[in-house]
Coordinates of C-alpha atoms and ligand atoms in Angstrom, one line a residue:
S201 CA -0.8 -15.5 0.8
G202 CA -1.3 -14.1 -2.6
E203 CA -2.9 -17.3 -3.9
A204 CA -6.1 -16.9 -6.0
I205 CA -9.4 -17.4 -4.2
D206 CA -11.8 -18.8 -6.7
I207 CA -14.9 -18.7 -4.7
A208 CA -16.4 -15.5 -3.3
T209 CA -16.1 -15.4 0.5
T210 CA -17.8 -13.3 3.1
Y211 CA -16.1 -11.8 6.1
D212 CA -17.4 -9.4 8.8
Y213 CA -14.8 -6.8 7.8
V214 CA -12.8 -6.4 4.6
I215 CA -9.9 -4.0 5.0
V216 CA -8.4 -2.4 1.9
G217 CA -4.7 -1.9 2.5
G218 CA -2.4 -3.7 5.0
G219 CA -0.3 -0.6 5.6
T220 CA 0.2 1.4 8.8
T221 CA -3.4 1.9 9.8
G222 CA -4.9 -1.2 8.1
L223 CA -2.9 -3.7 10.2
V224 CA -3.7 -1.9 13.5
V225 CA -7.4 -2.0 12.7
A226 CA -7.1 -5.6 11.6
N227 CA -5.5 -6.6 14.8
R228 CA -8.0 -4.9 17.1
L229 CA -11.1 -6.1 15.1
S230 CA -9.9 -9.7 15.1
E231 CA -9.3 -9.7 18.9
D232 CA -12.9 -11.0 19.0
P233 CA -12.6 -14.6 17.7
E234 CA -16.2 -14.4 16.5
K235 CA -15.4 -11.6 14.0
T236 CA -13.7 -12.5 10.7
V237 CA -11.4 -10.0 9.1
L238 CA -9.8 -10.0 5.6
V239 CA -7.0 -7.6 4.8
I240 CA -6.0 -7.1 1.1
E241 CA -2.6 -5.5 0.5
N242 CA -1.0 -4.7 -2.8
G243 CA 2.6 -5.1 -1.6
I244 CA 4.4 -8.3 -0.6
L245 CA 5.5 -9.5 2.8
N246 CA 9.0 -8.2 2.5
N247 CA 11.7 -9.7 4.8
G248 CA 14.7 -7.8 3.4
T249 CA 17.2 -6.0 5.7
L250 CA 17.3 -2.7 3.7
S251 CA 14.4 -1.4 5.8
S252 CA 14.8 -3.4 9.0
I253 CA 18.3 -2.2 9.8
P254 CA 18.0 1.3 11.2
G255 CA 21.3 2.5 9.7
N256 CA 19.9 1.9 6.2
S257 CA 17.2 4.5 6.7
G258 CA 19.1 7.4 5.2
G259 CA 17.9 6.6 1.7
L260 CA 14.6 5.4 0.2
N261 CA 13.7 1.8 -0.2
T262 CA 12.1 2.4 -3.6
A263 CA 11.7 -1.3 -4.3
A264 CA 9.1 -1.3 -1.5
M265 CA 7.3 1.8 -2.8
Y266 CA 5.1 2.8 -5.7
D267 CA 6.7 4.4 -8.7
I268 CA 4.1 7.1 -8.9
Y269 CA 5.0 10.7 -9.9
S270 CA 2.9 13.8 -9.3
A271 CA 1.4 16.1 -11.9
P272 CA 3.7 19.0 -12.9
V273 CA 3.5 21.6 -10.0
P274 CA 2.9 25.0 -11.6
N275 CA 4.8 27.0 -9.0
L276 CA 7.7 24.6 -8.8
G277 CA 8.8 25.1 -12.4
N278 CA 6.3 22.6 -13.6
Q279 CA 8.4 19.7 -12.3
S280 CA 6.9 16.3 -11.3
F281 CA 8.0 14.7 -8.1
L282 CA 8.0 11.2 -6.7
V283 CA 4.9 10.6 -4.5
T284 CA 6.4 8.6 -1.6
V285 CA 4.0 5.8 -0.6
G286 CA 4.9 2.4 0.7
N287 CA 3.9 -0.6 -1.4
V288 CA 4.5 -3.4 1.1
V289 CA 2.8 -5.1 4.0
G290 CA 3.3 -2.5 6.7
G291 CA 2.9 0.4 4.2
G292 CA 4.6 3.6 5.2
S293 CA 5.7 2.3 8.5
Y294 CA 8.0 -0.1 6.6
V295 CA 9.7 2.5 4.5
N296 CA 9.5 5.7 6.5
G297 CA 12.2 7.7 8.2
M298 CA 11.3 6.3 11.6
Q299 CA 10.8 9.8 13.2
F300 CA 8.3 9.3 16.0
D301 CA 6.7 12.4 17.3
R302 CA 3.3 14.2 17.7
G303 CA 1.7 17.5 16.8
A304 CA 0.9 20.2 19.4
D305 CA -2.3 19.8 21.4
A306 CA -3.7 22.7 19.3
D307 CA -3.1 20.7 16.1
Y308 CA -5.6 18.0 17.3
D309 CA -7.9 20.4 19.0
A310 CA -8.3 22.0 15.6
W311 CA -9.9 18.8 14.4
A312 CA -12.5 19.1 17.1
E313 CA -12.9 22.8 16.5
L314 CA -13.9 21.9 12.9
G315 CA -16.8 19.9 14.3
N316 CA -15.3 16.5 14.8
K317 CA -16.6 15.3 18.2
G318 CA -14.1 13.2 20.1
W319 CA -11.0 14.1 18.1
G320 CA -9.2 16.8 20.2
W321 CA -5.9 16.1 21.9
Q322 CA -7.3 14.8 25.2
D323 CA -9.5 12.4 23.2
L324 CA -6.6 11.1 21.2
K325 CA -4.0 11.0 23.9
P326 CA -5.1 7.6 25.3
Y327 CA -4.8 6.1 21.8
F328 CA -1.3 7.4 21.4
M329 CA -0.5 5.7 24.6
K330 CA -2.3 2.5 23.7
S331 CA -0.2 2.1 20.5
N332 CA 3.4 2.8 21.7
H333 CA 6.0 1.8 24.1
F334 CA 9.2 3.8 24.7
D335 CA 12.7 2.6 25.7
P336 CA 15.2 5.2 26.7
P337 CA 18.9 5.2 25.9
S338 CA 21.5 3.9 28.4
K339 CA 22.4 6.0 31.4
E340 CA 25.8 6.7 30.0
T341 CA 24.4 7.9 26.6
T342 CA 21.8 10.0 28.4
K343 CA 24.4 11.7 30.4
E344 CA 27.1 12.0 27.7
F345 CA 24.7 13.6 25.2
G346 CA 22.5 15.5 27.7
I347 CA 19.4 13.7 26.4
T348 CA 16.1 14.4 28.1
Y349 CA 12.9 12.3 28.0
D350 CA 9.8 11.5 30.0
R351 CA 8.8 7.8 29.9
T352 CA 5.4 8.6 31.3
A353 CA 4.5 10.3 28.1
Y354 CA 4.4 6.9 26.4
G355 CA 2.3 3.8 27.0
S356 CA 2.8 0.0 26.9
G357 CA 1.5 -0.6 23.4
P358 CA 2.7 -2.9 20.7
L359 CA 4.8 -0.4 18.7
K360 CA 8.3 -0.2 20.2
V361 CA 10.0 3.2 19.9
S362 CA 13.4 4.2 21.4
I363 CA 16.3 6.6 21.4
P364 CA 19.3 4.2 20.6
D365 CA 22.2 3.9 23.0
Y366 CA 24.6 4.8 20.2
Q367 CA 24.7 8.3 19.0
F368 CA 27.2 9.8 16.5
P369 CA 29.6 12.0 18.5
D370 CA 28.7 15.2 16.6
M371 CA 25.1 14.9 17.6
K372 CA 26.1 16.4 20.9
T373 CA 27.4 19.7 19.4
M374 CA 24.6 19.7 16.8
F375 CA 21.8 19.3 19.3
H376 CA 23.3 21.6 21.9
S377 CA 23.9 24.3 19.3
W378 CA 20.3 25.1 20.0
D379 CA 20.8 25.6 23.8
K380 CA 21.0 29.3 23.7
V381 CA 18.6 30.0 20.9
D382 CA 15.5 31.9 22.0
I383 CA 12.9 29.1 21.4
P384 CA 11.2 26.8 23.9
H385 CA 13.3 24.0 25.2
S386 CA 11.2 20.9 25.8
K387 CA 12.2 18.0 28.0
E388 CA 10.0 15.6 26.1
G389 CA 8.3 16.1 22.8
F390 CA 5.4 13.9 23.6
V391 CA 4.6 16.2 26.5
Q392 CA 5.4 19.6 24.9
P393 CA 5.9 19.3 21.2
V394 CA 6.7 23.0 20.5
G395 CA 10.4 23.7 20.8
V396 CA 13.6 21.8 20.5
Y397 CA 13.8 18.3 21.9
W398 CA 15.2 14.8 21.7
S399 CA 12.8 12.4 19.9
P400 CA 12.6 8.7 19.5
N401 CA 12.5 6.5 16.3
S402 CA 10.3 3.5 15.6
I403 CA 13.1 1.2 16.5
D404 CA 12.7 -1.8 18.8
K405 CA 15.5 -1.6 21.2
A406 CA 15.5 -5.3 22.0
T407 CA 16.3 -6.3 18.4
A408 CA 17.7 -2.9 17.1
T409 CA 15.4 -3.3 14.2
R410 CA 12.7 -1.1 12.7
S411 CA 9.3 -1.5 14.4
T412 CA 6.4 -1.4 12.0
S413 CA 2.7 -2.0 12.0
R414 CA 3.6 -5.4 10.6
S415 CA 6.1 -6.4 13.3
A416 CA 4.0 -4.8 16.1
Y417 CA 0.4 -5.6 15.1
Y418 CA 0.5 -8.4 12.5
D419 CA 3.4 -10.8 13.1
P420 CA 2.4 -11.5 16.7
I421 CA -1.1 -12.5 15.8
V422 CA -0.5 -14.2 12.5
S423 CA -2.0 -17.5 13.8
R424 CA -5.5 -16.1 14.5
K425 CA -7.9 -18.2 12.5
N426 CA -10.4 -15.4 12.0
L427 CA -7.8 -13.1 10.3
K428 CA -6.6 -13.5 6.7
L429 CA -4.1 -11.3 4.9
L430 CA -4.0 -11.5 1.1
S431 CA -0.7 -9.8 0.2
N432 CA 0.5 -9.0 -3.3
T433 CA -3.1 -8.5 -4.2
H434 CA -4.7 -5.4 -5.6
V435 CA -8.2 -4.2 -4.7
D436 CA -9.7 -2.9 -8.0
E437 CA -13.1 -1.6 -6.9
I438 CA -15.6 -1.3 -4.1
L439 CA -18.8 -3.2 -4.6
F440 CA -22.1 -1.5 -3.7
E441 CA -25.7 -2.7 -3.4
Q442 CA -28.5 -0.3 -4.2
N443 CA -31.9 -0.5 -2.5
R444 CA -35.2 0.5 -4.0
V445 CA -34.8 4.2 -3.1
G446 CA -31.3 4.3 -4.4
A447 CA -29.3 4.2 -1.2
L448 CA -25.9 2.6 -1.5
T449 CA -24.4 0.0 0.8
A450 CA -20.8 -1.1 0.5
V451 CA -20.9 -4.9 0.4
G452 CA -17.4 -6.0 -0.7
V453 CA -14.6 -5.5 -3.1
K454 CA -13.3 -6.8 -6.4
F455 CA -9.6 -7.7 -6.3
T456 CA -6.9 -9.3 -8.4
P457 CA -3.8 -11.1 -7.2
N458 CA -0.8 -9.5 -8.9
G459 CA 0.8 -11.3 -11.7
G460 CA -2.1 -11.5 -14.2
K461 CA -4.3 -13.8 -12.1
K462 CA -8.0 -13.8 -12.2
Q463 CA -10.2 -11.1 -10.7
T464 CA -12.5 -12.2 -7.9
Q465 CA -14.6 -10.8 -5.1
A466 CA -14.9 -10.8 -1.3
F467 CA -17.9 -9.6 0.7
A468 CA -18.1 -7.8 4.0
S469 CA -21.3 -8.3 6.1
K470 CA -20.5 -5.4 8.5
E471 CA -18.1 -3.0 6.8
V472 CA -15.7 -2.3 4.0
I473 CA -12.8 -0.3 5.7
L474 CA -10.5 1.8 3.5
A475 CA -6.9 1.9 4.7
A476 CA -5.2 2.4 1.3
G477 CA -3.5 5.6 2.4
G478 CA -3.6 9.3 1.6
V479 CA -3.2 8.8 -2.1
F480 CA -4.9 5.5 -3.0
T481 CA -8.0 5.7 -0.9
P482 CA -9.3 8.8 -2.8
H483 CA -8.3 7.0 -6.0
L484 CA -10.2 3.8 -5.1
L485 CA -13.3 5.8 -4.1
M486 CA -13.3 7.7 -7.4
Y487 CA -12.7 4.7 -9.5
S488 CA -15.6 3.0 -7.7
G489 CA -17.9 5.9 -8.6
I490 CA -17.7 8.0 -5.4
G491 CA -16.2 11.4 -6.0
P492 CA -16.7 14.8 -7.7
K493 CA -19.0 14.1 -10.7
D494 CA -17.1 16.2 -13.2
V495 CA -13.9 14.3 -12.3
L496 CA -15.6 11.0 -12.7
K497 CA -17.4 11.9 -15.9
A498 CA -14.2 13.2 -17.5
A499 CA -12.6 9.8 -16.9
G500 CA -15.7 7.9 -18.1
V501 CA -16.5 6.5 -14.7
S502 CA -20.2 6.2 -14.0
V503 CA -21.2 8.4 -11.0
K504 CA -22.7 6.4 -8.1
K505 CA -22.5 9.3 -5.8
D506 CA -21.4 12.9 -6.3
V507 CA -19.0 13.6 -3.4
P508 CA -16.9 16.7 -4.2
A509 CA -14.8 16.1 -1.0
V510 CA -13.1 13.1 -2.5
G511 CA -9.6 14.2 -3.6
S512 CA -10.2 17.8 -2.2
N513 CA -8.4 19.3 0.8
F514 CA -5.2 17.4 -0.1
Q515 CA -2.2 18.5 2.0
D516 CA 1.4 17.7 2.7
H517 CA 4.3 19.4 4.4
I518 CA 6.6 21.4 2.1
A519 CA 10.3 20.6 2.5
N520 CA 13.5 22.5 1.8
Y521 CA 16.4 20.1 2.0
M522 CA 19.2 22.5 2.9
N523 CA 22.8 21.3 2.9
F524 CA 26.0 22.6 4.3
D525 CA 29.6 21.6 3.6
I526 CA 31.2 21.3 7.0
Q527 CA 34.7 20.5 8.3
G528 CA 36.0 18.6 11.3
L529 CA 33.3 16.0 11.7
S530 CA 34.3 13.1 13.9
S531 CA 35.7 10.1 12.1
E532 CA 32.6 8.3 13.4
S533 CA 29.9 10.0 11.3
M534 CA 27.0 9.2 9.0
P535 CA 28.9 10.4 5.9
A536 CA 31.9 8.3 6.9
L537 CA 29.8 5.2 6.5
N538 CA 29.7 6.0 2.8
T539 CA 33.3 7.2 2.4
N540 CA 35.3 5.0 4.7
A541 CA 34.9 1.3 3.7
T542 CA 36.7 0.0 6.9
F543 CA 34.5 2.1 9.2
N544 CA 31.5 0.8 7.3
Q545 CA 32.7 -2.8 7.6
T546 CA 33.5 -2.7 11.3
S547 CA 30.2 -0.8 12.1
Y548 CA 28.2 -3.4 10.3
E549 CA 30.0 -6.2 12.1
E550 CA 29.4 -4.4 15.4
Y551 CA 25.7 -4.1 14.6
I552 CA 25.3 -7.8 13.6
K553 CA 27.2 -9.0 16.7
Y554 CA 26.1 -6.5 19.4
K555 CA 23.1 -4.7 17.9
T556 CA 24.8 -1.3 18.6
G557 CA 27.0 1.2 16.8
P558 CA 26.2 3.4 13.7
Y559 CA 23.9 0.9 12.1
S560 CA 21.6 0.8 15.1
V561 CA 20.6 4.5 14.7
G562 CA 18.1 6.0 12.4
K563 CA 18.3 9.4 10.7
A564 CA 18.6 11.2 14.0
N565 CA 17.0 12.0 17.3
G566 CA 16.8 15.8 17.5
L567 CA 13.8 17.9 16.3
V568 CA 12.9 21.6 16.3
F569 CA 9.2 22.4 15.9
I570 CA 8.6 26.2 16.2
A571 CA 5.8 28.7 16.1
L572 CA 5.9 31.3 13.4
Q573 CA 6.9 34.0 15.9
H574 CA 9.9 31.9 16.9
F575 CA 11.4 32.2 13.4
D576 CA 9.7 35.2 11.8
A577 CA 9.8 38.6 13.4
G578 CA 7.3 39.8 10.8
F579 CA 4.7 37.1 11.8
K580 CA 2.0 39.7 12.5
K581 CA 2.1 40.8 8.9
T582 CA 1.8 37.2 7.7
V583 CA -1.3 36.8 9.9
S584 CA -3.0 39.9 8.5
K585 CA -2.1 38.7 5.0
I586 CA -3.9 35.4 5.6
R587 CA -6.9 37.2 7.1
S588 CA -7.3 39.7 4.3
Q589 CA -7.0 37.2 1.4
V590 CA -9.9 36.3 -0.8
A591 CA -9.5 32.6 -0.1
S592 CA -10.9 31.2 -3.4
K593 CA -8.2 33.1 -5.4
F594 CA -5.6 30.8 -3.9
L595 CA -7.4 27.5 -4.1
P596 CA -8.2 24.9 -6.8
E597 CA -11.0 26.0 -9.1
R598 CA -13.5 23.6 -7.5
Y599 CA -13.7 25.7 -4.3
A600 CA -15.2 28.7 -6.1
Q601 CA -18.0 26.5 -7.4
N602 CA -18.7 24.7 -4.1
K603 CA -19.9 26.7 -1.1
K604 CA -19.3 23.9 1.3
L605 CA -15.7 23.2 0.3
L606 CA -15.0 27.0 0.6
A607 CA -16.7 27.2 4.0
G608 CA -14.6 24.3 5.2
F609 CA -11.4 26.0 4.0
N610 CA -12.4 29.3 5.6
K611 CA -12.9 27.6 8.9
Q612 CA -9.5 26.0 8.6
R613 CA -8.0 29.4 7.6
D614 CA -9.4 31.0 10.8
I615 CA -7.8 28.2 12.9
L616 CA -4.5 28.6 11.0
A617 CA -4.5 32.4 11.4
K618 CA -5.0 31.8 15.2
Q619 CA -2.1 29.3 15.3
F620 CA 0.1 31.6 13.2
S621 CA -0.4 34.4 15.7
G622 CA 0.2 32.4 18.8
D623 CA 3.0 30.3 20.2
N624 CA 1.2 27.0 21.1
A625 CA 1.4 25.3 17.7
A626 CA 4.4 24.8 15.4
V627 CA 4.5 26.2 11.8
G628 CA 8.1 25.4 11.0
E629 CA 10.3 22.3 11.5
I630 CA 14.1 21.8 11.4
V631 CA 15.5 18.2 11.7
I632 CA 18.7 18.0 13.7
Q633 CA 21.1 15.5 12.1
P634 CA 24.7 15.1 13.0
W635 CA 26.1 16.3 9.7
G636 CA 25.6 19.0 7.2
F637 CA 22.2 17.9 5.9
S638 CA 19.5 20.1 7.3
G639 CA 16.0 19.4 6.2
I640 CA 13.4 22.1 7.1
A641 CA 9.7 22.1 6.5
N642 CA 6.7 24.4 6.3
N643 CA 4.3 22.3 8.3
K644 CA 1.2 24.5 8.0
P645 CA 0.4 25.0 4.3
L646 CA -2.6 27.1 3.2
S647 CA -2.5 25.8 -0.3
R648 CA -4.7 22.8 -1.0
G649 CA -4.0 20.1 -3.6
T650 CA -6.2 17.7 -5.5
I651 CA -6.2 14.0 -6.4
T652 CA -8.1 13.2 -9.6
L653 CA -8.4 10.4 -12.1
N654 CA -6.3 9.7 -15.1
N655 CA -8.9 10.4 -17.8
T656 CA -7.6 7.9 -20.3
H657 CA -6.7 5.2 -17.7
P658 CA -8.8 5.8 -14.6
E659 CA -7.7 2.4 -13.2
A660 CA -4.0 3.6 -13.4
Y661 CA -2.3 5.8 -10.8
P662 CA -4.3 8.9 -9.9
I663 CA -3.2 12.4 -10.8
V664 CA -1.6 13.9 -7.7
Q665 CA -1.5 17.7 -7.7
W666 CA 0.0 19.3 -4.6
N667 CA -0.5 22.9 -5.8
T668 CA 2.5 24.0 -3.8
F669 CA 2.7 27.7 -3.2
Q670 CA -0.6 28.4 -4.9
N671 CA -1.1 30.5 -1.7
P672 CA 1.9 32.9 -1.6
V673 CA 1.9 32.8 2.2
D674 CA 3.3 29.3 2.1
A675 CA 6.3 30.6 0.2
D676 CA 6.7 33.6 2.7
V677 CA 6.8 31.1 5.5
M678 CA 9.4 28.9 3.7
V679 CA 11.6 32.0 3.1
A680 CA 11.5 33.0 6.8
L681 CA 12.3 29.5 7.9
T682 CA 15.2 29.2 5.4
K683 CA 16.7 32.5 6.6
F684 CA 16.3 31.4 10.2
N685 CA 18.1 28.1 9.6
R686 CA 20.9 29.9 7.7
K687 CA 21.3 32.2 10.7
H688 CA 21.5 29.2 12.9
W689 CA 24.2 27.6 10.8
A690 CA 26.2 30.8 11.0
S691 CA 25.9 31.0 14.8
S692 CA 28.7 30.4 17.3
G693 CA 27.3 27.0 18.3
L694 CA 28.2 25.5 14.9
A695 CA 31.2 27.7 14.1
Q696 CA 33.7 24.9 14.7
Y697 CA 32.3 23.2 11.5
K698 CA 33.0 26.3 9.3
P699 CA 29.7 25.5 7.5
V700 CA 29.3 26.7 3.8
E701 CA 25.8 26.4 2.4
T702 CA 25.7 24.3 -0.8
S703 CA 21.9 23.9 -1.1
P704 CA 20.1 26.0 -2.1
G705 CA 23.2 28.1 -1.9
P706 CA 24.3 31.5 -0.4
Q707 CA 24.0 33.2 -3.8
Y708 CA 20.2 33.3 -3.3
Q709 CA 19.6 36.1 -0.9
T710 CA 16.3 38.0 -1.7
D711 CA 13.0 36.3 -0.9
V712 CA 12.3 35.7 -4.6
E713 CA 15.9 34.3 -5.1
I714 CA 15.5 32.0 -2.1
I715 CA 12.4 30.3 -3.5
Q716 CA 13.7 30.3 -7.1
G717 CA 17.1 29.0 -6.1
S718 CA 15.5 26.3 -3.9
I719 CA 13.4 25.1 -6.8
E720 CA 16.3 25.2 -9.3
S721 CA 18.8 23.5 -7.0
G722 CA 16.2 20.8 -6.2
S723 CA 16.3 21.4 -2.5
L724 CA 12.6 22.3 -2.5
Q725 CA 10.1 19.5 -2.4
P726 CA 6.3 19.6 -2.4
S727 CA 6.1 16.7 0.0
F728 CA 7.6 15.5 3.3
A729 CA 6.1 12.1 2.6
H730 CA 2.9 13.0 4.4
P731 CA 0.1 13.0 1.8
S732 CA -3.2 13.4 3.6
G733 CA -6.6 15.0 3.7
G734 CA -8.1 13.7 0.4
C735 CA -11.2 12.3 2.2
S736 CA -11.3 14.6 5.1
M737 CA -13.2 14.1 8.4
M738 CA -15.3 17.2 8.6
P739 CA -19.0 18.0 8.9
E740 CA -20.9 18.0 5.6
K741 CA -21.5 21.7 5.8
Y742 CA -17.7 22.1 5.5
G743 CA -17.4 19.8 2.5
G744 CA -16.3 16.8 4.6
C745 CA -16.0 13.3 3.2
V746 CA -16.3 11.2 6.4
S747 CA -18.1 11.9 9.7
D748 CA -16.4 11.8 13.0
Q749 CA -17.6 8.2 13.1
L750 CA -15.4 7.7 10.0
L751 CA -18.3 6.7 7.7
V752 CA -18.4 8.1 4.2
Y753 CA -21.4 10.5 4.0
G754 CA -24.4 9.2 2.2
L755 CA -23.2 5.6 2.0
K756 CA -23.7 2.6 4.3
Q757 CA -21.0 0.3 5.7
L758 CA -18.0 2.2 4.2
S759 CA -15.4 3.7 6.5
V760 CA -12.0 5.3 6.1
V761 CA -9.3 5.0 8.7
D762 CA -6.1 6.2 7.0
A763 CA -4.3 9.5 6.4
S764 CA -7.0 10.7 4.0
I765 CA -9.2 11.6 6.9
I766 CA -6.8 14.1 8.4
P767 CA -8.7 17.4 8.0
M768 CA -5.8 19.7 8.8
I769 CA -2.2 18.4 8.7
P770 CA -0.6 18.6 12.1
A771 CA 3.0 19.8 12.5
T772 CA 4.6 16.4 13.0
H773 CA 5.8 13.4 11.0
L774 CA 2.6 11.5 10.6
Q775 CA 3.1 7.9 11.8
A776 CA 2.5 8.3 15.5
T777 CA -0.7 10.1 14.7
M778 CA -1.7 7.4 12.3
Y779 CA -1.2 4.7 14.9
A780 CA -3.4 6.7 17.3
I781 CA -6.1 7.3 14.7
A782 CA -6.2 3.6 13.8
E783 CA -6.5 2.6 17.4
K784 CA -9.4 5.0 17.9
A785 CA -10.9 4.0 14.6
A786 CA -10.9 0.3 15.7
D787 CA -12.8 1.3 18.9
I788 CA -15.4 3.3 16.9
I789 CA -16.0 0.4 14.5
K790 CA -16.2 -2.2 17.3
K791 CA -18.7 0.0 19.1
R792 CA -21.2 0.3 16.3
A793 CA -21.1 -3.5 15.7
Ligands
FAD83 C1 9.4 7.5 2.4 C2 8.5 7.9 3.6 C3 9.1 8.5 4.7 C4 8.4 8.8 5.8 N1 9.0 9.2 7.0 C5 8.3 9.3 8.1 C6 8.9 9.5 9.4 O1 10.1 9.6 9.5 N2 8.1 9.6 10.5 C7 6.8 9.6 10.4 O2 6.1 9.7 11.4 N3 6.1 9.4 9.2 C8 6.8 9.2 8.1 N4 6.2 8.9 6.9 C9 4.7 9.0 6.9 C10 4.0 7.8 7.5 O3 4.8 6.6 7.3 C11 2.6 7.7 6.8 O4 1.9 8.9 7.1 C12 1.8 6.5 7.3 O5 2.5 5.3 7.1 C13 0.5 6.5 6.5 O6 -0.3 5.4 7.0 P1 -1.6 4.9 6.2 O7 -2.1 3.8 6.8 O8 -2.5 6.1 5.9 O9 -1.0 4.6 4.7 P2 0.0 3.5 4.3 O10 0.9 3.1 5.5 O11 0.7 4.0 3.1 O12 -0.8 2.2 3.9 C14 -1.6 2.1 2.8 C15 -1.4 0.7 2.2 O13 -2.5 0.4 1.3 C16 -2.0 -0.3 0.2 N5 -2.8 -0.1 -1.0 C17 -3.0 1.1 -1.6 N6 -3.9 0.9 -2.6 C18 -4.3 -0.4 -2.6 C19 -5.2 -1.2 -3.4 N7 -5.9 -0.7 -4.3 N8 -5.3 -2.5 -3.1 C20 -4.5 -3.1 -2.1 N9 -3.7 -2.4 -1.3 C21 -3.6 -1.1 -1.5 C22 -0.6 0.2 0.0 O14 0.3 -0.7 -0.6 C23 -0.1 0.5 1.5 O15 0.5 -0.6 2.0 C24 7.0 8.6 5.8 C25 6.4 8.0 4.7 C26 7.1 7.6 3.6 C27 6.5 7.0 2.4

């Protein structure tokens, strides 16, 4: 792959992006040998072990990611942040933290409530099951660590997920430090995702390696004659044909193999399918002339269709990477892999020989997803604050000028206010790891970001603006969650570790100090690597970008299947949801053919 195609070629489907969703859709559409499918992916087929060995997942594999940085975020001290996106065959699934979980039923029901028929939890559940397969840990590990799970919550799909047999000894204390905390305790996160529970990783138990959209959906079918993957190749533009009355049909793409080779074209007789992800799908649409006309004009891109929804409603989870100095960790620990060369060496040999030990586990297998009332006694005040706000005051300027965008946000706000006042949807997240690192996240932001074009180089990386904390409620929630997590680290369940907060730091006590200190110490991050929403699935009256059939409004034969379509970000790491969305998308696309 990656070789130049000199002659224009026609396929039934051209898929832009061979990442998480792109490869799922490619697999399903090419099940019919009569249908031809071309996938074009900017990244390479990477066979390195940095990502495939689970124990390496603590850090970022930046070589397999884009080097794109955000616009300065006004409420985060005008800092720019890395926008984490995979640039590799497999996309995010190849570089992610391998957490595998889902949002609450209410998180998906919200999508249906926004007017998307067929996108509630009961509609999506079969597609979660269609995509995954779960392997439990050994009986001994299950017993020793008090792990609970329910196999029937998973299916028999291509993506292999598991809780590894090996667990760091401290995971037992760290996980069970939650036993007496007054929050729901869930036997299985895929059945009841609100509460504290054991959670799998996208690790194939049979090989003890990372399971990705490539390993699960592409490698096994690489020999299909009707499927072609062009890797290391950039899609530059979507090609449209205009009929006499001006209607636009997507007919193909322009692309260039990386390395200064010649630009060429490929044509799609049925559909061009965008799977370039939450950051680059909005970019490609705008660069191709589909987007808010003022954004396009400012960058000198000629407007083919004015679609204000492109690059609007952009969302992510907000993270606070808290850290505690702790004492008395077992000699077998994640930090010991970095500090003890002998332990590292024997662990690595154990992994290579027996596929077990510290290198066979990912970041961790414990998650806490909690409703606002579980961590904020003043939650009712927060709900009234949300309800009494003049929404447009806390949104990007474009919302004040666009009634549909504002109507869409107001509908989302109603749903969020309902979630914030109840206990059936999570607002906050705490990741349980067997050491002093304690990442927490506000999973239900009210602030909305934008993706726009670089005015001098519209073909270059887009301008990603998260707008973190534009709505002050988002900071209130983060403060409450930070205090709650502090309290947990000071509780008897963790007393044996004598934890001392190092990040953001105990010197920050008032609400204002907690936010300022978290920004200054660098613990606060605008993204949990879940950029989404920039081409949202919503009715047109709500300023949507694609319909519940995933077609871009006002255009023919152009669909979107990636994280851009998420209208409201669910409280979960996104990948399991992306696999389900892609499975459903493939069915929708097959049906209309
Ligand atoms: C560092 C990191 C950690 C994460 N951790 C977790 C986790 O622990 N658990 C979890 O559930 N989720 C996690 N996620 C999120 C999850 O992986 C993503 O939400 C998911 O992969 C998104 O799928 P997608 O198909 O929308 O986009 P992607 O998987 O990003 O696929 C988009 C693909 O399109 C390609 N592309 C873009 N533009 C072009 C172009 N113009 N031409 C050709 N190709 C193009 C990209 O190279 C990419 O491969 C993480 C993500 C990252 C980046």
